[in-house]
Amino acid sequence: MSEQQHVEKPGPSEVRSPLVQHELKRAGVWFALAIAIALVVVLAQPLMLVMGALVLATMMDGGTRLLGRVLPIGRGWRLTMVLLGAVAFLVYTFYLTGSSLAAQAQAMRTIVEAQVTRIGGWMQQMGITTTPDDLKSLASQAMSSMGRVTAAVGTAVGAITSAVMMLVLAIFIAVEPKLYERGVAWMLPMEKRAHFYSIADKMGWTLRRLMFGRIIGMAVEGVGTWLLLWAGGVPMAGLLGILTGLFAFLPNIGSILSGALIILVGFSGGTNTGLYAFGVYMAVQIVDGYLIVPMVAKRATDLAPALVLAAQILFGALFGIMGLFLADPIVAMIKVYLEERSKALAGGGEDPQRHSDDMQ
């Protein structure tokens, strides 16, 4: 019986072999995926700052486009007017109400602590073994467990530095967004660029309307809460209105936080005042939830409330406060990408120019 002849096969050093090249490509894909996951974990704070800058740039771009419909001037001048208008509004608001809001904030802290103590005492009378100290530490425990980014921007200096970096980056992007869009497309193969432009246009269209609806909702909730609470004699109506408007940027969670503050402060003035404050909170939420959101934001994104809340919990745990604030825009962008990707695979993609607007 003759010995079977040995056949030489390509080894790892024979990179010219098609088999080795194929296996190297497969291994490279998994290696690159592992590196990408590690970079997301390590670079959590910069990624969230960049995403926050994109959201701010979208808001600036939306305001610039709106001005372009009534003012036939250059884009740079319109963007400057938007930025100066926002700065003037903030300076005017805090200049007129800064000292009174600071005093109200200190008084609100005292009132909330007293109300929490009363609630803890009432729960103990009902047989619930939760102490007031447990309720007071609940918020701090929740905030301290919200991921890596919280530690980085948890101080006042870190928060200011992060805000300045986001603002500067957003301004650079908003000045000429098509420049950066073309730069990203340049790194893609030629046959993929048309589809990328289509997805980028749809993402910009969706994000602009999402942020427009968010700003309208913040204004309606903040001003409406302030006026109604002030008319009913609820203490610290101005501060509660501002906090309600700011918390309105967070769907679901923001309304819960603002409602808790309104009710706690309202009942500090008596039962009738507390019931009135609760009624104001419900009325404002109904107007925002059934009129503003369906007309503006939901028509653009149509995100399920449970999906948004789950994303807020997940991104808050992974990326901290920034992830909590940016969960809604991120989910909206992912939804747009998946929809456009499925349309492209099915051969029924939309016209890339459908949602593109004039950038002049």
XYZ file of C-alpha atoms in Angstrom:
360
model
C 0.000 0.000 0.000
C 1.589 3.250 -1.121
C 1.849 6.219 1.194
C -0.675 9.013 0.447
C 0.969 11.961 -1.249
C 1.171 15.122 0.886
C -0.335 18.251 -0.638
C 1.017 21.590 0.554
C -1.621 24.160 1.562
C -1.203 27.894 2.134
C -0.221 28.967 5.646
C -0.717 32.237 7.558
C 2.356 33.828 5.970
C 1.074 33.243 2.428
C -0.997 36.427 2.250
C -1.290 36.196 -1.546
C -3.492 33.146 -1.222
C -7.234 33.887 -1.772
C -8.093 31.617 1.148
C -5.794 33.457 3.559
C -7.020 36.831 2.325
C -10.629 35.769 2.869
C -9.918 34.571 6.417
C -7.978 37.741 7.213
C -10.947 39.831 6.086
C -13.302 37.867 8.319
C -10.951 38.170 11.294
C -10.496 41.873 10.576
C -14.236 42.475 10.755
C -14.502 40.945 14.218
C -11.335 42.693 15.362
C -12.642 46.059 14.169
C -15.985 45.421 15.885
C -14.231 44.690 19.184
C -12.162 47.875 18.842
C -15.300 49.902 18.082
C -17.059 48.601 21.202
C -13.993 49.372 23.328
C -13.770 52.897 21.899
C -17.444 53.549 22.657
C -16.817 52.604 26.293
C -13.580 54.565 26.628
C -14.714 57.612 24.646
C -18.216 57.848 26.121
C -17.892 61.492 27.152
C -16.481 62.830 23.843
C -19.064 60.874 21.859
C -21.919 62.348 23.879
C -20.456 65.844 23.548
C -20.226 65.436 19.769
C -23.794 64.136 19.627
C -24.945 67.042 21.766
C -23.169 69.438 19.406
C -24.972 67.852 16.443
C -28.319 68.365 18.186
C -27.480 72.019 18.921
C -26.293 72.516 15.346
C -29.571 71.082 14.095
C -31.522 73.538 16.225
C -29.410 76.428 14.903
C -29.843 75.170 11.354
C -33.601 74.922 11.831
C -33.827 78.511 13.022
C -31.647 79.651 10.126
C -33.891 77.885 7.617
C -37.012 79.430 9.140
C -35.506 82.913 8.860
C -34.583 82.157 5.260
C -38.261 81.913 4.394
C -38.862 85.548 5.324
C -35.423 87.196 5.060
C -33.604 86.973 1.698
C -30.129 87.401 3.190
C -27.072 85.184 3.418
C -26.994 82.103 5.595
C -24.208 83.485 7.784
C -26.233 86.559 8.687
C -29.301 84.469 9.490
C -27.272 82.150 11.713
C -25.794 85.168 13.497
C -29.278 86.532 14.141
C -30.380 83.187 15.612
C -27.375 83.033 17.959
C -27.713 86.663 19.044
C -31.441 86.174 19.649
C -30.820 83.129 21.856
C -28.081 84.911 23.837
C -30.223 88.033 24.258
C -33.154 85.957 25.529
C -31.008 84.128 28.100
C -29.276 87.296 29.306
C -32.561 89.199 29.532
C -34.296 86.387 31.399
C -31.582 85.815 33.984
C -30.805 89.515 34.376
C -34.392 90.289 35.326
C -35.075 87.196 37.405
C -31.623 86.056 38.497
C -31.688 87.287 42.093
C -35.312 86.318 42.707
C -34.799 82.880 41.158
C -31.771 82.239 43.366
C -33.801 83.073 46.469
C -36.690 80.948 45.220
C -34.363 78.036 44.533
C -33.086 78.069 48.106
C -36.629 78.337 49.449
C -37.791 75.520 47.173
C -35.075 73.237 48.498
C -36.257 73.858 52.040
C -39.896 73.283 51.080
C -39.149 70.054 49.188
C -37.103 68.672 52.083
C -39.899 69.515 54.515
C -42.499 67.894 52.267
C -40.383 64.781 51.849
C -40.068 64.555 55.636
C -43.863 64.842 55.986
C -44.381 62.123 53.374
C -41.913 59.874 55.168
C -43.708 60.406 58.473
C -47.078 59.656 56.870
C -45.687 56.442 55.331
C -44.379 55.355 58.730
C -47.833 55.905 60.235
C -49.253 53.684 57.500
C -46.864 50.909 58.501
C -44.316 51.397 55.713
C -40.795 51.139 57.100
C -39.312 53.794 54.819
C -37.653 56.661 56.652
C -37.439 60.253 55.387
C -33.680 59.848 55.020
C -34.292 56.997 52.588
C -36.449 59.246 50.428
C -33.916 62.086 50.565
C -31.077 59.836 49.430
C -33.065 58.306 46.561
C -32.344 61.125 44.107
C -28.631 61.270 44.928
C -28.322 57.500 44.533
C -30.031 57.643 41.157
C -27.797 60.454 39.949
C -24.596 58.815 41.203
C -25.354 55.594 39.323
C -25.850 57.178 35.909
C -22.692 56.076 34.160
C -19.247 57.366 33.322
C -20.129 60.759 31.906
C -21.771 61.920 35.125
C -18.437 61.840 36.928
C -16.798 63.847 34.152
C -19.383 66.617 33.961
C -20.718 66.376 37.498
C -18.867 69.453 38.735
C -19.731 73.008 37.822
C -16.427 73.508 35.998
C -16.897 70.292 34.034
C -20.454 71.207 33.091
C -19.466 74.699 31.913
C -16.485 73.380 29.949
C -18.597 70.702 28.269
C -21.309 73.233 27.396
C -18.771 75.638 25.862
C -17.166 72.871 23.798
C -20.556 71.684 22.540
C -21.599 75.232 21.660
C -18.391 76.013 19.743
C -18.521 72.706 17.857
C -22.207 73.227 17.068
C -21.533 76.697 15.653
C -18.768 75.371 13.381
C -21.088 72.625 12.093
C -24.057 74.960 11.664
C -22.023 77.485 9.631
C -21.606 75.023 6.747
C -23.170 71.611 7.478
C -22.889 70.388 3.868
C -19.094 70.639 4.115
C -18.972 68.031 6.884
C -21.606 65.909 5.164
C -19.491 65.772 2.021
C -16.435 64.974 4.134
C -18.118 61.914 5.598
C -19.392 60.871 2.157
C -15.857 61.162 0.765
C -14.785 58.240 2.963
C -17.466 55.999 1.414
C -17.326 54.192 -1.941
C -18.759 56.142 -4.858
C -21.736 53.817 -5.272
C -22.715 54.311 -1.595
C -22.672 58.112 -1.523
C -26.101 58.769 -3.069
C -27.734 56.539 -0.457
C -25.726 58.254 2.303
C -26.917 61.702 1.151
C -30.494 60.435 1.151
C -30.203 59.130 4.717
C -28.419 62.292 5.889
C -31.171 64.501 4.424
C -33.898 62.437 6.077
C -32.044 62.451 9.402
C -31.640 66.223 9.266
C -35.306 66.676 8.345
C -36.415 64.430 11.217
C -34.099 65.928 13.813
C -35.050 69.508 12.914
C -38.729 68.780 13.396
C -38.104 66.798 16.551
C -36.172 69.693 18.083
C -38.711 72.237 16.847
C -41.480 70.299 18.547
C -39.361 70.019 21.679
C -38.766 73.779 21.821
C -42.459 74.518 21.271
C -43.360 72.056 24.010
C -40.826 73.583 26.402
C -42.199 77.066 25.753
C -45.823 76.006 26.163
C -45.193 74.035 29.356
C -42.894 76.622 30.914
C -44.952 79.737 30.176
C -48.294 77.977 30.744
C -47.200 76.559 34.093
C -45.822 79.903 35.240
C -48.937 81.894 34.324
C -51.432 79.386 35.731
C -49.509 78.868 38.979
C -49.044 82.623 39.370
C -52.771 83.192 38.811
C -53.596 80.605 41.485
C -51.202 82.019 44.063
C -48.880 78.995 44.107
C -45.486 79.848 45.649
C -42.440 80.178 43.375
C -44.468 80.093 40.172
C -41.642 81.622 38.107
C -39.039 79.068 39.150
C -41.481 76.191 38.711
C -42.292 77.451 35.225
C -38.615 77.577 34.239
C -37.909 74.121 35.663
C -40.974 72.693 33.933
C -39.840 74.156 30.619
C -36.333 72.741 31.025
C -37.579 69.309 32.091
C -39.886 69.260 29.052
C -36.798 68.496 26.956
C -36.909 65.030 28.530
C -39.994 63.105 27.391
C -41.664 60.963 30.073
C -39.058 61.443 32.800
C -39.102 65.250 32.613
C -42.849 65.478 33.137
C -42.608 63.222 36.196
C -39.853 65.344 37.765
C -41.608 68.648 37.096
C -44.923 67.249 38.324
C -43.367 66.076 41.587
C -41.898 69.516 42.234
C -45.145 71.337 41.371
C -47.226 69.111 43.641
C -44.775 69.255 46.560
C -44.528 73.041 46.425
C -48.268 73.405 45.854
C -49.248 71.421 48.930
C -46.835 73.477 51.011
C -49.354 76.310 50.623
C -52.338 74.239 51.716
C -54.606 71.513 50.434
C -56.554 73.761 48.061
C -53.363 75.207 46.606
C -51.912 71.729 46.199
C -54.997 70.460 44.381
C -54.928 73.535 42.136
C -51.241 72.947 41.354
C -51.993 69.330 40.507
C -54.787 70.468 38.174
C -52.439 72.923 36.469
C -49.871 70.195 35.947
C -52.449 67.849 34.415
C -53.869 70.573 32.140
C -50.434 71.556 30.833
C -49.437 67.930 30.214
C -52.686 67.230 28.373
C -52.201 70.254 26.105
C -48.608 69.271 25.366
C -49.281 65.556 25.000
C -52.436 65.725 22.908
C -51.893 68.923 20.895
C -48.234 69.938 20.623
C -46.565 66.530 20.332
C -49.012 65.016 17.802
C -48.920 68.137 15.619
C -45.144 68.591 15.534
C -42.788 66.004 16.994
C -44.771 62.788 16.648
C -45.566 63.513 13.006
C -41.842 63.656 12.279
C -40.617 60.696 14.349
C -43.596 58.680 15.657
C -41.558 57.090 18.470
C -43.375 54.800 20.867
C -43.349 56.161 24.450
C -42.150 52.833 25.871
C -39.257 52.794 23.394
C -38.219 56.332 24.368
C -38.417 55.550 28.086
C -36.401 52.345 27.675
C -33.775 54.248 25.673
C -33.578 56.926 28.374
C -32.995 54.290 31.046
C -30.365 52.520 28.944
C -28.480 55.618 27.773
C -28.713 57.164 31.225
C -27.079 54.086 32.755
C -24.392 53.911 30.057
C -23.570 57.565 29.399
C -24.954 59.523 32.339
C -26.891 62.785 32.195
C -25.830 63.503 28.614
C -27.094 60.122 27.490
C -30.389 60.760 29.250
C -30.866 64.065 27.425
C -29.806 62.702 24.031
C -31.610 59.356 24.128
C -34.608 60.626 22.153
C -32.614 62.155 19.245
C -30.331 59.117 19.064
C -33.271 56.716 18.881
C -34.894 58.891 16.209
C -31.714 58.791 14.103
C -31.415 55.020 14.466
C -35.054 54.642 13.439
C -34.516 56.782 10.333
C -31.435 54.782 9.338
C -33.178 51.437 9.733
C -36.211 52.636 7.764
C -34.114 54.006 4.902
C -31.941 50.898 4.920
C -34.954 48.608 4.649
C -36.379 50.744 1.803
C -33.082 50.528 -0.061
C -32.921 46.754 0.342
C -36.507 46.430 -0.828
C -35.819 48.625 -3.845
C -38.395 51.205 -2.800
C -36.194 54.033 -1.558
C -37.439 57.597 -1.554
C -36.132 60.368 -3.711
C -32.970 61.764 -2.066
C -34.192 65.302 -2.734
C -37.572 64.879 -1.088
C -36.536 66.161 2.318
C -33.561 68.316 1.281
C -33.883 72.046 1.788
C -32.116 75.067 0.365
C -28.832 75.663 2.203
C -28.315 79.159 0.892
